[in-house]
Short mmCIF file of C-alpha atoms in Angstrom, two decimals:
data_model
loop_
_atom_site.label_atom_id
_atom_site.label_comp_id
_atom_site.label_asym_id
_atom_site.label_seq_id
_atom_site.Cartn_x
_atom_site.Cartn_y
_atom_site.Cartn_z
CA MET A 1 0.00 0.00 0.00
CA ARG A 2 1.32 3.42 -0.85
CA ARG A 3 1.67 6.07 1.84
CA ARG A 4 -1.09 8.64 1.99
CA PHE A 5 -0.12 11.87 0.20
CA ALA A 6 3.16 10.36 -0.99
CA VAL A 7 4.42 10.95 -4.50
CA ALA A 8 4.68 8.27 -4.98
CA SER A 9 12.71 -19.36 9.89
CA PHE A 10 9.02 -18.85 8.57
CA SER A 11 6.22 -20.49 10.57
CA LEU A 12 3.15 -22.39 9.38
CA ALA A 13 1.34 -21.22 12.50
CA VAL A 14 0.49 -17.67 13.52
CA VAL A 15 3.74 -15.70 13.67
CA LEU A 16 4.71 -14.92 17.26
CA GLY A 17 6.31 -11.85 18.75
CA CYS A 18 4.90 -9.00 16.63
CA GLY A 19 1.53 -8.35 18.28
CA THR A 20 0.00 -11.26 16.38
CA LEU A 21 -3.58 -12.30 16.86
CA PRO A 22 -3.74 -15.15 19.37
CA ALA A 23 -4.12 -18.66 18.02
CA ALA A 24 -7.28 -19.04 20.08
CA ALA A 25 -8.98 -16.53 17.76
CA ALA A 26 -8.83 -18.95 14.85
CA ALA A 27 -12.19 -20.29 13.68
CA PRO A 28 -12.84 -24.03 13.50
CA ALA A 29 -11.37 -25.16 10.22
CA ASP A 30 -14.14 -27.38 8.92
CA THR A 31 -17.38 -25.86 10.17
CA SER A 32 -17.88 -23.16 7.52
CA ARG A 33 -15.96 -24.85 4.77
CA SER A 34 -18.38 -27.76 4.58
CA ALA A 35 -21.15 -25.34 3.66
CA LEU A 36 -19.20 -23.62 0.89
CA ALA A 37 -18.83 -24.64 -2.74
CA ALA A 38 -15.37 -23.08 -2.97
CA PRO A 39 -12.31 -25.24 -2.25
CA ASP A 40 -9.97 -24.65 0.65
CA VAL A 41 -6.89 -22.74 -0.51
CA ASP A 42 -3.82 -24.32 1.07
CA VAL A 43 -2.07 -21.60 3.08
CA THR A 44 1.20 -23.54 3.04
CA LYS A 45 1.24 -23.14 -0.74
CA VAL A 46 0.56 -19.41 -0.35
CA GLN A 47 3.49 -19.27 2.06
CA ALA A 48 5.68 -21.10 -0.46
CA HIS A 49 5.03 -18.30 -2.96
CA LEU A 50 5.97 -15.78 -0.28
CA SER A 51 9.20 -17.66 0.36
CA GLU A 52 10.09 -17.43 -3.32
CA LEU A 53 9.31 -13.70 -3.43
CA SER A 54 11.54 -13.28 -0.39
CA ALA A 55 14.35 -15.20 -2.09
CA ILE A 56 13.96 -13.05 -5.20
CA ALA A 57 14.36 -9.91 -3.09
CA GLY A 58 17.40 -11.44 -1.39
CA ARG A 59 19.07 -12.01 -4.74
CA ASN A 60 18.34 -8.46 -5.89
CA GLY A 61 19.51 -6.00 -3.28
CA GLY A 62 16.87 -6.87 -0.69
CA ASN A 63 13.76 -5.41 -2.34
CA ARG A 64 11.26 -5.73 -5.20
CA ARG A 65 10.73 -2.07 -6.12
CA SER A 66 8.97 -1.62 -9.45
CA THR A 67 12.08 -0.33 -11.24
CA THR A 68 14.38 -3.16 -10.15
CA GLN A 69 15.37 -6.63 -11.27
CA GLY A 70 13.70 -7.88 -8.09
CA TYR A 71 10.36 -6.75 -9.48
CA ARG A 72 11.01 -8.18 -12.94
CA ASP A 73 12.02 -11.51 -11.42
CA SER A 74 8.80 -11.47 -9.36
CA VAL A 75 6.83 -10.99 -12.58
CA ALA A 76 8.70 -13.89 -14.20
CA TYR A 77 7.96 -16.19 -11.24
CA VAL A 78 4.22 -15.44 -11.20
CA LYS A 79 3.98 -15.58 -14.99
CA GLY A 80 5.67 -18.98 -15.18
CA LYS A 81 3.28 -20.48 -12.65
CA LEU A 82 0.24 -19.10 -14.46
CA GLN A 83 1.32 -20.16 -17.93
CA ALA A 84 2.01 -23.69 -16.71
CA ALA A 85 -1.53 -23.78 -15.28
CA GLY A 86 -3.13 -22.83 -18.61
CA TYR A 87 -3.77 -19.10 -18.23
CA THR A 88 -3.67 -16.57 -21.02
CA VAL A 89 -0.97 -14.28 -19.62
CA THR A 90 0.01 -10.81 -20.82
CA GLU A 91 2.76 -8.48 -19.69
CA GLN A 92 1.44 -4.95 -20.13
CA PRO A 93 4.22 -2.34 -20.28
CA CYS A 94 3.29 0.86 -18.50
CA THR A 95 4.12 3.32 -21.25
CA SER A 96 2.82 6.46 -19.56
CA GLY A 97 2.40 7.67 -16.02
CA CYS A 98 4.74 5.16 -14.37
CA THR A 99 8.14 5.72 -12.80
CA SER A 100 10.88 5.57 -15.41
CA GLY A 101 12.11 1.99 -15.69
CA ALA A 102 9.11 0.42 -13.96
CA GLY A 103 8.34 -3.15 -14.98
CA PRO A 104 5.04 -4.30 -16.50
CA ASN A 105 1.63 -5.13 -15.16
CA LEU A 106 0.88 -8.84 -15.37
CA ILE A 107 -2.62 -9.80 -16.51
CA ALA A 108 -3.88 -13.39 -16.50
CA GLU A 109 -7.26 -14.52 -17.80
CA TRP A 110 -8.85 -17.89 -17.24
CA PRO A 111 -10.21 -18.74 -20.71
CA ARG A 112 -13.64 -19.94 -19.56
CA GLY A 113 -16.95 -18.21 -18.91
CA ASP A 114 -18.79 -15.27 -20.40
CA ALA A 115 -16.26 -12.67 -21.58
CA ASN A 116 -18.95 -9.98 -21.31
CA ASN A 117 -19.10 -10.50 -17.54
CA VAL A 118 -15.63 -10.19 -16.05
CA TYR A 119 -14.69 -10.32 -12.37
CA MET A 120 -11.19 -9.01 -11.70
CA PHE A 121 -8.98 -9.87 -8.73
CA GLY A 122 -5.82 -7.82 -8.27
CA ALA A 123 -2.84 -7.10 -6.04
CA HIS A 124 0.28 -4.97 -6.43
CA LEU A 125 3.44 -7.00 -6.94
CA ASP A 126 5.94 -4.20 -6.29
CA GLY A 127 7.32 -3.16 -2.92
CA VAL A 128 9.26 -0.29 -1.41
CA SER A 129 13.04 -0.07 -1.51
CA ALA A 130 13.40 -0.43 2.27
CA GLY A 131 12.81 -4.20 2.35
CA PRO A 132 11.44 -7.33 0.67
CA GLY A 133 7.79 -6.33 1.13
CA MET A 134 6.35 -9.60 2.40
CA ASN A 135 3.14 -8.26 3.90
CA ASP A 136 3.11 -5.20 1.62
CA ASN A 137 2.36 -6.71 -0.74
CA GLY A 138 3.74 -10.19 -1.06
CA SER A 139 0.77 -11.35 1.01
CA GLY A 140 -1.88 -10.17 -1.45
CA SER A 141 0.17 -11.26 -4.47
CA ALA A 142 0.80 -14.76 -3.10
CA ALA A 143 -2.81 -15.29 -1.97
CA LEU A 144 -3.99 -14.22 -5.42
CA LEU A 145 -1.54 -16.51 -7.21
CA GLU A 146 -2.55 -19.60 -5.25
CA ASN A 147 -6.22 -18.80 -5.87
CA ALA A 148 -5.52 -18.64 -9.60
CA LEU A 149 -3.69 -21.96 -9.47
CA THR A 150 -6.48 -23.53 -7.40
CA LEU A 151 -9.06 -22.41 -9.97
CA ALA A 152 -7.02 -23.98 -12.76
CA GLN A 153 -6.55 -27.22 -10.82
CA GLN A 154 -10.26 -27.47 -9.98
CA ASN A 155 -11.28 -26.39 -13.50
CA PRO A 156 -14.98 -25.93 -12.67
CA ALA A 157 -17.67 -24.96 -15.15
CA MET A 158 -17.67 -21.17 -15.39
CA ARG A 159 -20.61 -18.88 -15.96
CA ASN A 160 -18.51 -15.67 -15.87
CA ARG A 161 -14.95 -14.73 -16.78
CA VAL A 162 -12.19 -14.31 -14.16
CA ARG A 163 -9.18 -12.05 -14.73
CA PHE A 164 -6.25 -11.70 -12.33
CA ALA A 165 -3.83 -8.76 -12.22
CA TRP A 166 -0.52 -8.06 -10.52
CA TRP A 167 0.19 -4.34 -10.65
CA THR A 168 3.43 -2.43 -11.08
CA ASP A 169 4.43 0.86 -9.46
CA GLU A 170 1.66 0.97 -6.88
CA GLU A 171 4.00 2.32 -4.23
CA GLN A 172 4.81 5.34 -6.41
CA GLY A 173 1.18 6.39 -6.83
CA LEU A 174 -1.04 3.50 -8.06
CA ASN A 175 0.53 4.04 -11.45
CA GLY A 176 0.23 0.56 -12.96
CA SER A 177 -3.46 0.16 -12.20
CA LYS A 178 -4.16 3.71 -13.34
CA PHE A 179 -2.50 2.93 -16.66
CA TYR A 180 -4.50 -0.28 -17.07
CA VAL A 181 -7.83 1.43 -16.42
CA ARG A 182 -6.93 4.26 -18.83
CA SER A 183 -6.08 1.68 -21.49
CA LEU A 184 -9.56 0.12 -21.42
CA SER A 185 -12.16 1.05 -24.01
CA SER A 186 -15.62 2.00 -22.77
CA THR A 187 -16.85 -1.45 -23.80
CA GLN A 188 -14.06 -3.17 -21.91
CA ARG A 189 -14.79 -1.13 -18.80
CA SER A 190 -18.47 -2.02 -18.98
CA GLN A 191 -17.60 -5.72 -19.12
CA ILE A 192 -15.89 -5.59 -15.70
CA ARG A 193 -18.66 -6.28 -13.20
CA ALA A 194 -16.44 -5.84 -10.14
CA TYR A 195 -12.80 -5.44 -9.19
CA TYR A 196 -11.45 -6.97 -5.95
CA ASN A 197 -8.18 -5.76 -4.41
CA PHE A 198 -5.89 -7.45 -1.89
CA ASP A 199 -3.23 -5.29 -0.25
CA MET A 200 -1.64 -6.29 3.08
CA VAL A 201 -3.73 -9.33 4.09
CA ALA A 202 -1.34 -10.74 6.70
CA SER A 203 -0.63 -7.87 9.13
CA THR A 204 0.74 -9.25 12.39
CA ASN A 205 -1.39 -6.98 14.61
CA GLY A 206 -4.07 -6.71 12.00
CA GLY A 207 -7.80 -6.35 11.86
CA TYR A 208 -10.30 -7.65 9.33
CA PHE A 209 -11.23 -4.87 6.92
CA ILE A 210 -13.31 -4.85 3.73
CA ASN A 211 -13.46 -2.08 1.14
CA HIS A 212 -17.01 -0.73 0.67
CA ILE A 213 -18.28 -3.32 3.12
CA THR A 214 -21.98 -2.56 2.58
CA SER A 215 -21.83 -2.75 -1.23
CA SER A 216 -23.21 -5.59 -3.32
CA ALA A 217 -19.70 -6.28 -4.62
CA ALA A 218 -18.50 -6.83 -1.05
CA ALA A 219 -21.37 -9.14 -0.09
CA PRO A 220 -19.63 -12.50 -0.72
CA MET A 221 -16.43 -11.28 0.94
CA LYS A 222 -18.30 -10.14 4.02
CA ALA A 223 -20.40 -13.31 4.10
CA TYR A 224 -17.29 -15.47 4.27
CA TRP A 225 -15.62 -13.53 7.08
CA ASP A 226 -18.99 -13.29 8.89
CA SER A 227 -19.18 -17.09 8.71
CA LEU A 228 -15.92 -17.18 10.72
CA GLY A 229 -17.34 -14.84 13.34
CA LEU A 230 -14.83 -12.10 12.51
CA ARG A 231 -17.21 -9.11 12.43
CA PRO A 232 -15.19 -7.20 9.79
CA GLU A 233 -15.14 -3.41 9.53
CA GLU A 234 -14.90 -0.86 6.74
CA ASN A 235 -11.35 -0.30 5.42
CA THR A 236 -11.20 3.41 6.14
CA GLU A 237 -7.39 3.53 6.40
CA GLY A 238 -6.96 2.17 2.88
CA ALA A 239 -9.56 4.35 1.13
CA GLY A 240 -8.06 5.81 -2.04
CA ARG A 241 -4.63 4.34 -1.29
CA SER A 242 -4.49 1.14 -3.33
CA ASP A 243 -5.25 -0.24 -6.76
CA ASP A 244 -9.00 -0.45 -6.36
CA TYR A 245 -9.16 3.35 -6.49
CA PRO A 246 -8.61 3.81 -10.26
CA PHE A 247 -11.39 1.28 -10.90
CA GLU A 248 -13.66 3.06 -8.46
CA GLN A 249 -12.98 6.38 -10.18
CA ALA A 250 -13.92 4.75 -13.49
CA GLY A 251 -17.32 3.73 -12.10
CA ILE A 252 -16.49 0.04 -11.67
CA PRO A 253 -17.77 -1.57 -8.42
CA THR A 254 -14.89 -2.43 -6.10
CA SER A 255 -14.16 -4.24 -2.87
CA GLY A 256 -11.32 -6.19 -1.28
CA TYR A 257 -9.70 -7.43 1.90
CA ALA A 258 -7.02 -5.74 4.01
CA MET A 259 -5.62 -6.20 7.51
CA GLY A 260 -4.20 -2.73 8.05
CA ALA A 261 -0.99 -0.72 7.72
CA SER A 262 0.38 2.03 9.99
CA ALA A 263 -2.89 3.03 11.69
CA ARG A 264 -3.22 1.88 15.29
CA LYS A 265 -5.54 -0.80 16.60
CA THR A 266 -8.24 0.45 18.95
CA SER A 267 -9.11 -1.11 22.28
CA ALA A 268 -12.45 -2.27 20.86
CA GLN A 269 -10.70 -3.93 17.92
CA ALA A 270 -8.20 -5.65 20.21
CA ALA A 271 -11.07 -6.96 22.32
CA LYS A 272 -12.79 -8.28 19.19
CA TRP A 273 -9.82 -9.63 17.21
CA GLY A 274 -6.97 -9.97 19.70
CA GLY A 275 -3.62 -8.27 19.29
CA THR A 276 -2.25 -5.10 20.89
CA ALA A 277 -4.33 -1.95 21.29
CA GLY A 278 -2.48 1.26 20.52
CA SER A 279 0.02 -0.43 18.20
CA ALA A 280 0.12 -0.32 14.41
CA TYR A 281 -1.67 -3.05 12.52
CA ASP A 282 1.64 -3.71 10.76
CA PRO A 283 4.58 -2.51 12.85
CA CYS A 284 6.92 -3.23 9.90
CA TYR A 285 4.96 -1.20 7.34
CA HIS A 286 7.40 0.13 4.70
CA ARG A 287 10.36 -0.99 6.80
CA SER A 288 13.22 -3.44 6.40
CA CYS A 289 11.57 -5.81 8.90
CA ASP A 290 8.72 -6.56 6.46
CA THR A 291 10.16 -10.05 6.02
CA LEU A 292 8.81 -13.59 6.26
CA THR A 293 8.59 -13.17 10.04
CA ASN A 294 6.14 -10.29 9.49
CA ILE A 295 3.32 -12.56 8.31
CA ASN A 296 0.18 -13.52 10.23
CA ALA A 297 -0.58 -16.96 8.81
CA THR A 298 -4.08 -17.10 10.32
CA GLY A 299 -5.11 -13.86 8.63
CA LEU A 300 -3.43 -14.90 5.39
CA ASN A 301 -5.39 -18.16 5.39
CA ARG A 302 -8.69 -16.41 6.05
CA ALA A 303 -8.05 -13.94 3.24
CA ALA A 304 -7.04 -16.63 0.74
CA ASP A 305 -10.14 -18.69 1.48
CA GLY A 306 -12.36 -15.60 1.33
CA ILE A 307 -10.99 -14.80 -2.12
CA ALA A 308 -11.88 -18.31 -3.26
CA HIS A 309 -15.37 -18.01 -1.82
CA THR A 310 -15.92 -14.72 -3.63
CA LEU A 311 -14.56 -16.06 -6.90
CA TRP A 312 -16.78 -19.14 -6.75
CA GLN A 313 -19.86 -17.08 -5.84
CA GLN A 314 -19.36 -14.57 -8.64
CA ALA A 315 -18.06 -16.66 -11.53
CA VAL A 316 -18.40 -20.42 -11.11
CA SER A 317 -21.48 -22.22 -12.40
#
């Protein structure tokens, strides 16, 4: 997630020691899932993608900023996985409005379902120069990638089209997603029924936030987290600060999950979700400590499964 007003040993359990939600807050694993048509998305596979993004940063100066080889190698990793799964994958160079030298957007379409009714799911793949960007936004990128691979593996009958996007240059001003939306014709814009964004979905002291929580686009996302007893709230901190905003400005319905950035958790939120009142949702936001130890696996799992639920509700026959 970009800053407001700016110019632009990994555990399979909940990460300990950074104000993480207590393990006792986790919902029973099988109760809600049995009632849902969507598959369970394996969080260990999501974490494996995060581990690879971390290794890519480590080989490239410690970060995945949009103008660096770390970003381009991140694009190559995600692209290779998607192509092997059968996606139609396009690298879209950002030819105007992006930071000089920024890498491309990556767009992947599952070639099934009605192309006149498109549901988009997106996350920014770039990070800041201070660190590897595991929560911001490796978490959203990895959760999105494993959802795409799960869809391909399940290969269900589709009534609507699903398109995934990994955006460049978000941290410099939402530039990649702005360019994509500008590049769409009026017909192409009208075909997008909703856009869903995932930015920072594993904050160690996080809450459960949904963009435009009362909208019809948000309904399946809210229904899933409600089924876990999470009582999500509106994502006020993230309003206008991530890649859903250009779609919103273009009149396309938007929603998405987030777990919070530098804003501080309230006492009421700590009582509801656990964690530390008065501390930032992500104490490593835009810092060098945004590493694999800065990941809340419980929140990451809940976000990944909520994405799958939303995708199945909106696009699967």
